[in-house]
PDB file of C-alpha atoms and ligand atoms in Angstrom:
ATOM      1  CA  UNK Q   1       4.523  89.237 -80.523  1.00 56.00           C
ATOM      2  CA  UNK Q   2       6.171  87.410 -77.629  1.00 72.00           C
ATOM      3  CA  UNK Q   3       8.298  84.709 -79.235  1.00 74.00           C
ATOM      4  CA  UNK Q   4       7.796  82.214 -76.447  1.00 75.00           C
ATOM      5  CA  UNK Q   5       4.071  82.646 -76.585  1.00 72.00           C
ATOM      6  CA  UNK Q   6       4.150  82.180 -80.346  1.00 72.00           C
ATOM      7  CA  UNK Q   7       6.189  78.958 -79.989  1.00 74.00           C
ATOM      8  CA  UNK Q   8       3.748  77.604 -77.418  1.00 77.00           C
ATOM      9  CA  UNK Q   9       0.875  78.464 -79.679  1.00 72.00           C
ATOM     10  CA  UNK Q  10       2.490  76.584 -82.593  1.00 72.00           C
ATOM     11  CA  UNK Q  11       3.228  73.504 -80.435  1.00 70.00           C
ATOM     12  CA  UNK Q  12      -0.339  73.516 -79.160  1.00 66.00           C
ATOM     13  CA  UNK Q  13      -1.708  73.836 -82.667  1.00 69.00           C
ATOM     14  CA  UNK Q  14       0.453  70.956 -83.972  1.00 65.00           C
ATOM     15  CA  UNK Q  15      -0.634  68.777 -81.033  1.00 58.00           C
ATOM     16  CA  UNK Q  16      -4.293  69.413 -81.773  1.00 61.00           C
ATOM     17  CA  UNK Q  17      -3.779  68.564 -85.457  1.00 58.00           C
ATOM     18  CA  UNK Q  18      -1.870  65.367 -84.576  1.00 52.00           C
ATOM     19  CA  UNK Q  19      -4.555  64.342 -82.074  1.00 54.00           C
ATOM     20  CA  UNK Q  20      -7.309  64.938 -84.643  1.00 53.00           C
ATOM     21  CA  UNK Q  21      -5.363  62.974 -87.275  1.00 49.00           C
ATOM     22  CA  UNK Q  22      -4.901  60.088 -84.829  1.00 49.00           C
ATOM     23  CA  UNK Q  23      -8.664  59.967 -84.287  1.00 50.00           C
ATOM     24  CA  UNK Q  24      -9.354  59.785 -88.015  1.00 48.00           C
ATOM     25  CA  UNK Q  25      -6.459  57.567 -89.059  1.00 48.00           C
ATOM     26  CA  UNK Q  26      -6.331  55.077 -86.202  1.00 72.00           C
ATOM     27  CA  UNK Q  27      -5.272  52.505 -88.766  1.00 86.00           C
ATOM     28  CA  UNK Q  28      -2.126  50.491 -88.271  1.00 88.00           C
ATOM     29  CA  UNK Q  29      -0.052  48.701 -90.910  1.00 90.00           C
ATOM     30  CA  UNK Q  30       2.563  46.052 -90.118  1.00 92.00           C
ATOM     31  CA  UNK Q  31       4.936  44.385 -92.599  1.00 94.00           C
ATOM     32  CA  UNK Q  32       6.593  40.993 -92.247  1.00 92.00           C
ATOM     33  CA  UNK Q  33       8.915  38.741 -94.241  1.00 91.00           C
ATOM     34  CA  UNK Q  34       8.931  34.925 -94.285  1.00 87.00           C
ATOM     35  CA  UNK Q  35      10.999  32.460 -96.329  1.00 83.00           C
ATOM     36  CA  UNK Q  36       8.397  31.915 -99.038  1.00 83.00           C
ATOM     37  CA  UNK Q  37       6.312  35.057 -98.745  1.00 87.00           C
ATOM     38  CA  UNK Q  38       6.185  38.640 -97.566  1.00 91.00           C
ATOM     39  CA  UNK Q  39       3.085  40.292 -96.274  1.00 93.00           C
ATOM     40  CA  UNK Q  40       1.317  43.094 -94.471  1.00 96.00           C
ATOM     41  CA  UNK Q  41      -1.608  43.487 -92.115  1.00 96.00           C
ATOM     42  CA  UNK Q  42      -3.720  46.638 -91.922  1.00 97.00           C
ATOM     43  CA  UNK Q  43      -6.345  47.091 -89.224  1.00 97.00           C
ATOM     44  CA  UNK Q  44      -8.157  49.530 -86.951  1.00 96.00           C
ATOM     45  CA  UNK Q  45      -6.028  49.343 -83.808  1.00 95.00           C
ATOM     46  CA  UNK Q  46      -8.696  50.909 -81.623  1.00 94.00           C
ATOM     47  CA  UNK Q  47     -12.491  50.661 -81.500  1.00 95.00           C
ATOM     48  CA  UNK Q  48     -15.465  51.323 -79.269  1.00 95.00           C
ATOM     49  CA  UNK Q  49     -17.738  48.691 -77.715  1.00 95.00           C
ATOM     50  CA  UNK Q  50     -20.311  47.781 -80.391  1.00 96.00           C
ATOM     51  CA  UNK Q  51     -17.867  48.482 -83.255  1.00 97.00           C
ATOM     52  CA  UNK Q  52     -15.954  45.785 -85.090  1.00 98.00           C
ATOM     53  CA  UNK Q  53     -12.300  45.114 -85.762  1.00 97.00           C
ATOM     54  CA  UNK Q  54     -11.298  44.366 -89.367  1.00 98.00           C
ATOM     55  CA  UNK Q  55      -7.911  43.070 -90.459  1.00 98.00           C
ATOM     56  CA  UNK Q  56      -6.748  43.098 -94.086  1.00 97.00           C
ATOM     57  CA  UNK Q  57      -4.005  40.590 -94.822  1.00 96.00           C
ATOM     58  CA  UNK Q  58      -1.951  40.760 -98.019  1.00 94.00           C
ATOM     59  CA  UNK Q  59       0.587  38.086 -98.921  1.00 91.00           C
ATOM     60  CA  UNK Q  60       3.055  38.082-101.794  1.00 90.00           C
ATOM     61  CA  UNK Q  61       4.723  34.766-102.538  1.00 85.00           C
ATOM     62  CA  UNK Q  62       8.352  34.928-103.508  1.00 80.00           C
ATOM     63  CA  UNK Q  63      10.831  32.661-105.253  1.00 67.00           C
ATOM     64  CA  UNK Q  64      10.047  29.208-106.542  1.00 63.00           C
ATOM     65  CA  UNK Q  65       6.853  28.276-104.772  1.00 59.00           C
ATOM     66  CA  UNK Q  66       4.960  25.164-105.716  1.00 58.00           C
ATOM     67  CA  UNK Q  67       1.603  26.173-107.144  1.00 55.00           C
ATOM     68  CA  UNK Q  68      -0.426  24.028-104.739  1.00 54.00           C
ATOM     69  CA  UNK Q  69       0.996  26.050-101.828  1.00 58.00           C
ATOM     70  CA  UNK Q  70      -0.969  29.029-103.042  1.00 55.00           C
ATOM     71  CA  UNK Q  71      -4.296  27.246-103.131  1.00 56.00           C
ATOM     72  CA  UNK Q  72      -4.984  27.333 -99.472  1.00 61.00           C
ATOM     73  CA  UNK Q  73      -3.204  29.991 -97.474  1.00 64.00           C
ATOM     74  CA  UNK Q  74      -5.815  29.811 -94.724  1.00 87.00           C
ATOM     75  CA  UNK Q  75      -5.681  32.451 -92.034  1.00 94.00           C
ATOM     76  CA  UNK Q  76      -7.537  33.001 -88.782  1.00 96.00           C
ATOM     77  CA  UNK Q  77      -8.047  36.138 -86.712  1.00 97.00           C
ATOM     78  CA  UNK Q  78      -8.392  35.814 -82.940  1.00 98.00           C
ATOM     79  CA  UNK Q  79      -9.394  38.398 -80.338  1.00 97.00           C
ATOM     80  CA  UNK Q  80      -7.921  38.032 -76.854  1.00 96.00           C
ATOM     81  CA  UNK Q  81      -9.246  39.526 -73.640  1.00 94.00           C
ATOM     82  CA  UNK Q  82      -6.235  39.301 -71.350  1.00 92.00           C
ATOM     83  CA  UNK Q  83      -4.869  35.792 -72.015  1.00 92.00           C
ATOM     84  CA  UNK Q  84      -8.260  34.333 -72.870  1.00 94.00           C
ATOM     85  CA  UNK Q  85      -9.488  33.955 -76.450  1.00 96.00           C
ATOM     86  CA  UNK Q  86     -12.773  35.872 -76.711  1.00 95.00           C
ATOM     87  CA  UNK Q  87     -13.654  35.426 -80.400  1.00 96.00           C
ATOM     88  CA  UNK Q  88     -12.260  34.289 -83.721  1.00 96.00           C
ATOM     89  CA  UNK Q  89     -13.037  34.599 -87.436  1.00 96.00           C
ATOM     90  CA  UNK Q  90     -11.740  33.026 -90.651  1.00 95.00           C
ATOM     91  CA  UNK Q  91     -10.175  35.264 -93.261  1.00 95.00           C
ATOM     92  CA  UNK Q  92     -11.880  35.266 -96.669  1.00 95.00           C
ATOM     93  CA  UNK Q  93     -10.336  36.193-100.027  1.00 94.00           C
ATOM     94  CA  UNK Q  94     -11.325  39.682-101.172  1.00 95.00           C
ATOM     95  CA  UNK Q  95     -11.338  38.576-104.827  1.00 92.00           C
ATOM     96  CA  UNK Q  96     -12.514  34.938-104.707  1.00 87.00           C
ATOM     97  CA  UNK Q  97     -13.538  34.935-108.394  1.00 83.00           C
ATOM     98  CA  UNK Q  98     -10.295  36.343-109.704  1.00 80.00           C
ATOM     99  CA  UNK Q  99      -7.381  35.197-107.566  1.00 79.00           C
ATOM    100  CA  UNK Q 100      -3.810  35.629-108.624  1.00 79.00           C
ATOM    101  CA  UNK Q 101      -1.300  32.809-108.195  1.00 76.00           C
ATOM    102  CA  UNK Q 102       1.367  35.070-106.712  1.00 84.00           C
ATOM    103  CA  UNK Q 103      -0.631  37.023-104.157  1.00 87.00           C
ATOM    104  CA  UNK Q 104      -3.364  36.504-101.595  1.00 89.00           C
ATOM    105  CA  UNK Q 105      -5.518  39.353-100.326  1.00 94.00           C
ATOM    106  CA  UNK Q 106      -7.784  38.549 -97.383  1.00 95.00           C
ATOM    107  CA  UNK Q 107     -10.089  40.225 -94.876  1.00 97.00           C
ATOM    108  CA  UNK Q 108     -11.545  39.153 -91.530  1.00 97.00           C
ATOM    109  CA  UNK Q 109     -13.805  40.950 -89.074  1.00 98.00           C
ATOM    110  CA  UNK Q 110     -14.796  40.344 -85.461  1.00 98.00           C
ATOM    111  CA  UNK Q 111     -17.793  42.063 -83.829  1.00 98.00           C
ATOM    112  CA  UNK Q 112     -17.120  43.780 -80.493  1.00 97.00           C
ATOM    113  CA  UNK Q 113     -19.984  43.440 -78.028  1.00 94.00           C
ATOM    114  CA  UNK Q 114     -21.475  46.605 -76.511  1.00 93.00           C
ATOM    115  CA  UNK Q 115     -20.850  44.985 -73.131  1.00 89.00           C
ATOM    116  CA  UNK Q 116     -17.044  44.955 -73.538  1.00 89.00           C
ATOM    117  CA  UNK Q 117     -15.369  47.319 -71.125  1.00 81.00           C
ATOM    118  CA  UNK Q 118     -12.615  49.744 -71.968  1.00 76.00           C
ATOM    119  CA  UNK Q 119     -10.761  48.698 -68.825  1.00 81.00           C
ATOM    120  CA  UNK Q 120      -9.635  45.233 -69.982  1.00 86.00           C
ATOM    121  CA  UNK Q 121      -6.481  44.523 -72.002  1.00 93.00           C
ATOM    122  CA  UNK Q 122      -7.142  43.277 -75.513  1.00 96.00           C
ATOM    123  CA  UNK Q 123      -4.959  41.974 -78.320  1.00 96.00           C
ATOM    124  CA  UNK Q 124      -5.343  40.368 -81.721  1.00 97.00           C
ATOM    125  CA  UNK Q 125      -3.576  37.394 -83.229  1.00 97.00           C
ATOM    126  CA  UNK Q 126      -3.347  36.499 -86.923  1.00 97.00           C
ATOM    127  CA  UNK Q 127      -2.405  32.883 -87.710  1.00 95.00           C
ATOM    128  CA  UNK Q 128      -1.356  32.142 -91.299  1.00 93.00           C
ATOM    129  CA  UNK Q 129      -1.097  28.529 -92.496  1.00 88.00           C
ATOM    130  CA  UNK Q 130       0.345  27.814 -95.931  1.00 79.00           C
ATOM    131  CA  UNK Q 131       0.837  24.263 -97.095  1.00 72.00           C
ATOM    132  CA  UNK Q 132       4.619  24.033 -97.044  1.00 65.00           C
ATOM    133  CA  UNK Q 133       5.595  26.734 -94.577  1.00 69.00           C
ATOM    134  CA  UNK Q 134       5.418  26.791 -90.817  1.00 77.00           C
ATOM    135  CA  UNK Q 135       2.439  28.469 -89.212  1.00 86.00           C
ATOM    136  CA  UNK Q 136       3.082  32.165 -88.767  1.00 91.00           C
ATOM    137  CA  UNK Q 137       1.601  34.002 -85.801  1.00 94.00           C
ATOM    138  CA  UNK Q 138       1.418  37.782 -85.622  1.00 95.00           C
ATOM    139  CA  UNK Q 139       0.369  39.561 -82.433  1.00 96.00           C
ATOM    140  CA  UNK Q 140      -1.308  42.938 -82.900  1.00 96.00           C
ATOM    141  CA  UNK Q 141      -1.892  45.504 -80.164  1.00 95.00           C
ATOM    142  CA  UNK Q 142      -5.538  46.468 -79.865  1.00 96.00           C
ATOM    143  CA  UNK Q 143      -7.567  48.606 -77.491  1.00 95.00           C
ATOM    144  CA  UNK Q 144     -11.228  49.289 -76.822  1.00 94.00           C
ATOM    145  CA  UNK Q 145     -12.238  52.776 -75.752  1.00 93.00           C
ATOM    146  CA  UNK Q 146     -14.807  53.562 -73.080  1.00 91.00           C
ATOM    147  CA  UNK Q 147     -18.315  54.334 -74.254  1.00 92.00           C
ATOM    148  CA  UNK Q 148     -21.430  55.347 -72.375  1.00 91.00           C
ATOM    149  CA  UNK Q 149     -24.689  54.072 -73.856  1.00 92.00           C
ATOM    150  CA  UNK Q 150     -28.053  55.823 -73.543  1.00 91.00           C
ATOM    151  CA  UNK Q 151     -30.822  54.344 -71.373  1.00 92.00           C
ATOM    152  CA  UNK Q 152     -34.445  54.875 -72.399  1.00 89.00           C
ATOM    153  CA  UNK Q 153     -37.916  53.837 -71.252  1.00 92.00           C
ATOM    154  CA  UNK Q 154     -40.520  53.085 -73.935  1.00 91.00           C
ATOM    155  CA  UNK Q 155     -44.214  52.860 -73.010  1.00 92.00           C
ATOM    156  CA  UNK Q 156     -46.047  50.450 -75.328  1.00 93.00           C
ATOM    157  CA  UNK Q 157     -49.746  50.592 -76.224  1.00 93.00           C
ATOM    158  CA  UNK Q 158     -51.955  47.473 -76.497  1.00 92.00           C
ATOM    159  CA  UNK Q 159     -50.953  46.726 -80.109  1.00 91.00           C
ATOM    160  CA  UNK Q 160     -47.205  46.961 -79.467  1.00 90.00           C
ATOM    161  CA  UNK Q 161     -47.538  45.079 -76.148  1.00 93.00           C
ATOM    162  CA  UNK Q 162     -49.251  42.288 -78.101  1.00 92.00           C
ATOM    163  CA  UNK Q 163     -46.378  42.126 -80.620  1.00 89.00           C
ATOM    164  CA  UNK Q 164     -43.679  42.075 -77.877  1.00 86.00           C
ATOM    165  CA  UNK Q 165     -45.483  39.277 -76.025  1.00 89.00           C
ATOM    166  CA  UNK Q 166     -46.403  37.296 -79.157  1.00 91.00           C
ATOM    167  CA  UNK Q 167     -45.225  33.706 -78.583  1.00 91.00           C
ATOM    168  CA  UNK Q 168     -46.994  32.233 -81.607  1.00 94.00           C
ATOM    169  CA  UNK Q 169     -45.319  29.462 -83.647  1.00 95.00           C
ATOM    170  CA  UNK Q 170     -45.437  31.854 -86.620  1.00 96.00           C
ATOM    171  CA  UNK Q 171     -43.326  34.491 -84.853  1.00 95.00           C
ATOM    172  CA  UNK Q 172     -40.944  31.831 -83.541  1.00 96.00           C
ATOM    173  CA  UNK Q 173     -40.517  30.451 -87.090  1.00 97.00           C
ATOM    174  CA  UNK Q 174     -39.756  33.969 -88.393  1.00 97.00           C
ATOM    175  CA  UNK Q 175     -37.063  34.462 -85.728  1.00 96.00           C
ATOM    176  CA  UNK Q 176     -35.499  31.073 -86.525  1.00 97.00           C
ATOM    177  CA  UNK Q 177     -35.493  31.815 -90.260  1.00 98.00           C
ATOM    178  CA  UNK Q 178     -33.753  35.178 -89.746  1.00 98.00           C
ATOM    179  CA  UNK Q 179     -31.201  33.705 -87.329  1.00 98.00           C
ATOM    180  CA  UNK Q 180     -30.349  30.951 -89.837  1.00 98.00           C
ATOM    181  CA  UNK Q 181     -29.717  33.607 -92.522  1.00 98.00           C
ATOM    182  CA  UNK Q 182     -27.541  35.746 -90.229  1.00 98.00           C
ATOM    183  CA  UNK Q 183     -25.526  32.694 -89.138  1.00 98.00           C
ATOM    184  CA  UNK Q 184     -24.616  31.890 -92.748  1.00 97.00           C
ATOM    185  CA  UNK Q 185     -21.014  32.699 -93.688  1.00 96.00           C
ATOM    186  CA  UNK Q 186     -20.328  32.092 -97.398  1.00 96.00           C
ATOM    187  CA  UNK Q 187     -16.620  32.777 -98.137  1.00 93.00           C
ATOM    188  CA  UNK Q 188     -17.121  33.519-101.856  1.00 93.00           C
ATOM    189  CA  UNK Q 189     -19.903  36.102-101.259  1.00 97.00           C
ATOM    190  CA  UNK Q 190     -17.791  39.256-101.501  1.00 97.00           C
ATOM    191  CA  UNK Q 191     -20.031  41.983-102.937  1.00 98.00           C
ATOM    192  CA  UNK Q 192     -18.399  45.137-101.599  1.00 97.00           C
ATOM    193  CA  UNK Q 193     -15.234  46.461 -99.976  1.00 97.00           C
ATOM    194  CA  UNK Q 194     -16.332  50.092 -99.883  1.00 97.00           C
ATOM    195  CA  UNK Q 195     -17.516  52.203 -96.932  1.00 98.00           C
ATOM    196  CA  UNK Q 196     -21.302  52.068 -96.438  1.00 98.00           C
ATOM    197  CA  UNK Q 197     -23.705  54.984 -96.911  1.00 98.00           C
ATOM    198  CA  UNK Q 198     -26.731  55.825 -94.735  1.00 98.00           C
ATOM    199  CA  UNK Q 199     -29.983  54.363 -96.115  1.00 98.00           C
ATOM    200  CA  UNK Q 200     -32.212  57.458 -95.850  1.00 98.00           C
ATOM    201  CA  UNK Q 201     -31.715  61.101 -96.706  1.00 96.00           C
ATOM    202  CA  UNK Q 202     -31.974  62.205 -93.063  1.00 94.00           C
ATOM    203  CA  UNK Q 203     -29.644  62.733 -90.137  1.00 89.00           C
ATOM    204  CA  UNK Q 204     -32.504  62.780 -87.595  1.00 95.00           C
ATOM    205  CA  UNK Q 205     -31.695  59.841 -85.310  1.00 96.00           C
ATOM    206  CA  UNK Q 206     -34.540  59.106 -82.859  1.00 95.00           C
ATOM    207  CA  UNK Q 207     -32.877  56.107 -81.200  1.00 94.00           C
ATOM    208  CA  UNK Q 208     -29.206  55.221 -81.292  1.00 95.00           C
ATOM    209  CA  UNK Q 209     -27.278  51.982 -81.593  1.00 96.00           C
ATOM    210  CA  UNK Q 210     -26.807  50.111 -78.319  1.00 94.00           C
ATOM    211  CA  UNK Q 211     -29.400  52.098 -76.340  1.00 92.00           C
ATOM    212  CA  UNK Q 212     -30.374  50.167 -73.219  1.00 92.00           C
ATOM    213  CA  UNK Q 213     -34.165  49.948 -73.380  1.00 91.00           C
ATOM    214  CA  UNK Q 214     -36.876  49.241 -70.851  1.00 91.00           C
ATOM    215  CA  UNK Q 215     -40.235  48.397 -72.446  1.00 91.00           C
ATOM    216  CA  UNK Q 216     -43.282  49.129 -70.319  1.00 92.00           C
ATOM    217  CA  UNK Q 217     -46.365  47.050 -71.197  1.00 93.00           C
ATOM    218  CA  UNK Q 218     -50.048  47.923 -70.772  1.00 93.00           C
ATOM    219  CA  UNK Q 219     -50.095  45.784 -67.580  1.00 92.00           C
ATOM    220  CA  UNK Q 220     -47.207  47.975 -66.238  1.00 91.00           C
ATOM    221  CA  UNK Q 221     -44.813  45.011 -66.342  1.00 93.00           C
ATOM    222  CA  UNK Q 222     -41.456  45.724 -67.967  1.00 92.00           C
ATOM    223  CA  UNK Q 223     -38.716  43.968 -69.927  1.00 90.00           C
ATOM    224  CA  UNK Q 224     -35.254  45.108 -70.905  1.00 90.00           C
ATOM    225  CA  UNK Q 225     -33.544  44.894 -74.273  1.00 89.00           C
ATOM    226  CA  UNK Q 226     -30.777  46.435 -76.309  1.00 92.00           C
ATOM    227  CA  UNK Q 227     -31.395  48.520 -79.411  1.00 94.00           C
ATOM    228  CA  UNK Q 228     -29.600  46.661 -82.190  1.00 96.00           C
ATOM    229  CA  UNK Q 229     -29.727  49.391 -84.836  1.00 97.00           C
ATOM    230  CA  UNK Q 230     -30.154  53.092 -85.561  1.00 97.00           C
ATOM    231  CA  UNK Q 231     -33.662  54.590 -85.911  1.00 97.00           C
ATOM    232  CA  UNK Q 232     -34.070  57.425 -88.388  1.00 97.00           C
ATOM    233  CA  UNK Q 233     -37.203  59.460 -87.690  1.00 97.00           C
ATOM    234  CA  UNK Q 234     -38.516  59.803 -91.230  1.00 97.00           C
ATOM    235  CA  UNK Q 235     -42.141  60.060 -92.323  1.00 97.00           C
ATOM    236  CA  UNK Q 236     -43.924  57.150 -94.007  1.00 98.00           C
ATOM    237  CA  UNK Q 237     -43.106  56.980 -97.718  1.00 98.00           C
ATOM    238  CA  UNK Q 238     -39.445  58.058 -97.480  1.00 98.00           C
ATOM    239  CA  UNK Q 239     -37.247  56.135 -99.984  1.00 98.00           C
ATOM    240  CA  UNK Q 240     -34.932  53.591 -98.343  1.00 98.00           C
ATOM    241  CA  UNK Q 241     -31.651  52.781-100.103  1.00 98.00           C
ATOM    242  CA  UNK Q 242     -29.218  49.906 -99.811  1.00 98.00           C
ATOM    243  CA  UNK Q 243     -26.212  50.974 -97.717  1.00 98.00           C
ATOM    244  CA  UNK Q 244     -23.863  48.924 -99.923  1.00 98.00           C
ATOM    245  CA  UNK Q 245     -23.790  46.541-102.853  1.00 98.00           C
ATOM    246  CA  UNK Q 246     -25.061  43.043-102.070  1.00 98.00           C
ATOM    247  CA  UNK Q 247     -27.633  40.310-102.444  1.00 98.00           C
ATOM    248  CA  UNK Q 248     -31.175  40.458-100.992  1.00 98.00           C
ATOM    249  CA  UNK Q 249     -31.520  37.381 -98.777  1.00 98.00           C
ATOM    250  CA  UNK Q 250     -34.834  38.273 -97.079  1.00 98.00           C
ATOM    251  CA  UNK Q 251     -37.715  40.503 -98.193  1.00 98.00           C
ATOM    252  CA  UNK Q 252     -40.955  39.839 -96.341  1.00 98.00           C
ATOM    253  CA  UNK Q 253     -43.491  40.992 -93.753  1.00 98.00           C
ATOM    254  CA  UNK Q 254     -42.558  39.895 -90.212  1.00 97.00           C
ATOM    255  CA  UNK Q 255     -44.678  40.163 -87.048  1.00 95.00           C
ATOM    256  CA  UNK Q 256     -42.181  42.155 -84.958  1.00 94.00           C
ATOM    257  CA  UNK Q 257     -40.264  44.082 -87.630  1.00 97.00           C
ATOM    258  CA  UNK Q 258     -42.976  44.605 -90.268  1.00 97.00           C
ATOM    259  CA  UNK Q 259     -41.936  44.776 -93.930  1.00 98.00           C
ATOM    260  CA  UNK Q 260     -38.238  43.895 -93.741  1.00 98.00           C
ATOM    261  CA  UNK Q 261     -35.228  43.576 -96.036  1.00 98.00           C
ATOM    262  CA  UNK Q 262     -31.929  41.809 -95.294  1.00 98.00           C
ATOM    263  CA  UNK Q 263     -28.922  42.200 -97.615  1.00 98.00           C
ATOM    264  CA  UNK Q 264     -25.744  40.128 -97.605  1.00 98.00           C
ATOM    265  CA  UNK Q 265     -22.597  42.216 -98.290  1.00 98.00           C
ATOM    266  CA  UNK Q 266     -19.643  40.079 -97.210  1.00 98.00           C
ATOM    267  CA  UNK Q 267     -19.241  36.625 -95.643  1.00 97.00           C
ATOM    268  CA  UNK Q 268     -21.202  36.943 -92.359  1.00 98.00           C
ATOM    269  CA  UNK Q 269     -21.938  40.682 -92.858  1.00 98.00           C
ATOM    270  CA  UNK Q 270     -25.577  41.720 -93.362  1.00 98.00           C
ATOM    271  CA  UNK Q 271     -27.610  44.952 -93.324  1.00 98.00           C
ATOM    272  CA  UNK Q 272     -31.236  44.970 -92.148  1.00 98.00           C
ATOM    273  CA  UNK Q 273     -34.071  47.454 -92.790  1.00 98.00           C
ATOM    274  CA  UNK Q 274     -37.241  47.258 -90.660  1.00 98.00           C
ATOM    275  CA  UNK Q 275     -40.778  48.689 -90.354  1.00 98.00           C
ATOM    276  CA  UNK Q 276     -41.048  49.586 -94.038  1.00 98.00           C
ATOM    277  CA  UNK Q 277     -44.325  50.501 -95.725  1.00 98.00           C
ATOM    278  CA  UNK Q 278     -43.620  48.725 -99.015  1.00 98.00           C
ATOM    279  CA  UNK Q 279     -40.781  46.843-100.714  1.00 98.00           C
ATOM    280  CA  UNK Q 280     -39.257  47.230-104.196  1.00 97.00           C
ATOM    281  CA  UNK Q 281     -36.943  44.213-104.039  1.00 98.00           C
ATOM    282  CA  UNK Q 282     -37.244  40.427-103.928  1.00 98.00           C
ATOM    283  CA  UNK Q 283     -35.170  37.673-102.370  1.00 98.00           C
ATOM    284  CA  UNK Q 284     -32.271  36.596-104.589  1.00 98.00           C
ATOM    285  CA  UNK Q 285     -31.958  40.006-106.251  1.00 98.00           C
ATOM    286  CA  UNK Q 286     -28.594  41.812-106.449  1.00 98.00           C
ATOM    287  CA  UNK Q 287     -28.563  45.481-105.468  1.00 98.00           C
ATOM    288  CA  UNK Q 288     -26.082  48.301-105.960  1.00 98.00           C
ATOM    289  CA  UNK Q 289     -25.076  50.773-103.251  1.00 98.00           C
ATOM    290  CA  UNK Q 290     -27.831  53.385-102.973  1.00 98.00           C
ATOM    291  CA  UNK Q 291     -30.417  51.301-104.865  1.00 98.00           C
ATOM    292  CA  UNK Q 292     -34.008  51.830-103.677  1.00 98.00           C
ATOM    293  CA  UNK Q 293     -35.277  48.975-101.519  1.00 98.00           C
ATOM    294  CA  UNK Q 294     -38.737  50.420-100.839  1.00 98.00           C
ATOM    295  CA  UNK Q 295     -40.445  53.055 -98.699  1.00 98.00           C
ATOM    296  CA  UNK Q 296     -40.175  53.588 -94.951  1.00 98.00           C
ATOM    297  CA  UNK Q 297     -43.190  53.155 -92.691  1.00 98.00           C
ATOM    298  CA  UNK Q 298     -44.329  52.066 -89.232  1.00 97.00           C
ATOM    299  CA  UNK Q 299     -45.153  48.367 -89.719  1.00 97.00           C
ATOM    300  CA  UNK Q 300     -44.491  45.817 -86.957  1.00 95.00           C
ATOM    301  CA  UNK Q 301     -43.459  46.990 -83.473  1.00 92.00           C
ATOM    302  CA  UNK Q 302     -43.177  50.754 -83.926  1.00 92.00           C
ATOM    303  CA  UNK Q 303     -44.340  53.705 -81.872  1.00 91.00           C
ATOM    304  CA  UNK Q 304     -44.194  55.976 -84.932  1.00 94.00           C
ATOM    305  CA  UNK Q 305     -42.893  56.119 -88.524  1.00 97.00           C
ATOM    306  CA  UNK Q 306     -39.146  55.482 -88.748  1.00 97.00           C
ATOM    307  CA  UNK Q 307     -36.513  53.375 -90.454  1.00 98.00           C
ATOM    308  CA  UNK Q 308     -34.618  50.907 -88.292  1.00 98.00           C
ATOM    309  CA  UNK Q 309     -31.215  50.200 -89.875  1.00 98.00           C
ATOM    310  CA  UNK Q 310     -29.096  47.433 -88.432  1.00 98.00           C
ATOM    311  CA  UNK Q 311     -25.797  45.703 -89.274  1.00 98.00           C
ATOM    312  CA  UNK Q 312     -24.944  42.155 -88.204  1.00 98.00           C
ATOM    313  CA  UNK Q 313     -21.478  40.655 -88.317  1.00 98.00           C
ATOM    314  CA  UNK Q 314     -21.193  36.942 -87.489  1.00 97.00           C
ATOM    315  CA  UNK Q 315     -24.668  37.121 -85.866  1.00 97.00           C
ATOM    316  CA  UNK Q 316     -23.795  40.020 -83.554  1.00 97.00           C
ATOM    317  CA  UNK Q 317     -25.359  43.477 -83.984  1.00 97.00           C
ATOM    318  CA  UNK Q 318     -22.622  46.080 -84.552  1.00 98.00           C
ATOM    319  CA  UNK Q 319     -22.733  49.866 -84.797  1.00 98.00           C
ATOM    320  CA  UNK Q 320     -23.734  50.804 -88.390  1.00 98.00           C
ATOM    321  CA  UNK Q 321     -21.749  54.047 -88.048  1.00 97.00           C
ATOM    322  CA  UNK Q 322     -18.521  52.009 -87.905  1.00 97.00           C
ATOM    323  CA  UNK Q 323     -19.136  50.905 -91.512  1.00 98.00           C
ATOM    324  CA  UNK Q 324     -19.547  54.469 -92.825  1.00 97.00           C
ATOM    325  CA  UNK Q 325     -15.778  54.819 -92.439  1.00 95.00           C
ATOM    326  CA  UNK Q 326     -13.194  52.831 -94.352  1.00 93.00           C
ATOM    327  CA  UNK Q 327     -13.259  49.358 -92.793  1.00 94.00           C
ATOM    328  CA  UNK Q 328     -11.725  47.153 -95.497  1.00 93.00           C
ATOM    329  CA  UNK Q 329      -8.617  49.358 -95.907  1.00 90.00           C
TER     330      UNK Q 329
HETATM  331 ZN1   ZN S 401     -34.996  50.505 -84.048  1.00 67.16          ZN
END
């Protein structure tokens, strides 16, 4: 065989492998050393619009440190678009029940809107404040890739048109109740740090996350909206499982989403399951990953049987597929 050709082939092959590895392991780790502590940050240095960025922060206190210093090593994560701060989130301890005096392990996540463009320059900043040390700021490079979202037109019958246009106090109260739940960030509620699993035994996705939708009503008028979750086209009666360990914070029948379940997994991180036929869980109950929540159906605003699965982080809908990969590092 031609040696030069062989060499080219090998280089090409290595490049492909490296490129593939970079796609899978786009995780960055940075170490730093301060007077009273050393630490590291691990995070996904690139994401798509609609994903999230998670940063794991580990601190190890060194030398003679007063004990009270360790009580409150508060840290904040900030996302910058150019020079402008676009979002921020507080770090929470990953083991709030069982913290060591010598170390601090924390996690923070920021949702990335589906409207963010891949053309802007982004960066992240971690600010660590311990009681007797100066504030430490760490700048992290970060980029958002380009993503094209699907556009779809959905023609609604009289029943679904009625649900979409329902302005009753009952529906408004249901929306306010759900929003209040999703806005709740409880730092000690750390139920899982593992990748999520899909809630139904099906890969048949009938509507994707972030689809730009135009609803057409019976009077031919239209309205636009964004699809906040993933729809799995499964027949009524398909078992629905919790995507991760957590606490059931809502389990009821709602006008627009039918029989619905909301589970809290981490501070500000919730999974939602809509249009179910029946529920097996109650509010306040703790569930394991994969535990049966009920059966899928077509209740509420639905043009056919399916499971709508949604993830919210700090109120914002984020791509559930992001959480199927390692996100807590
Ligand atoms: Zn849906």
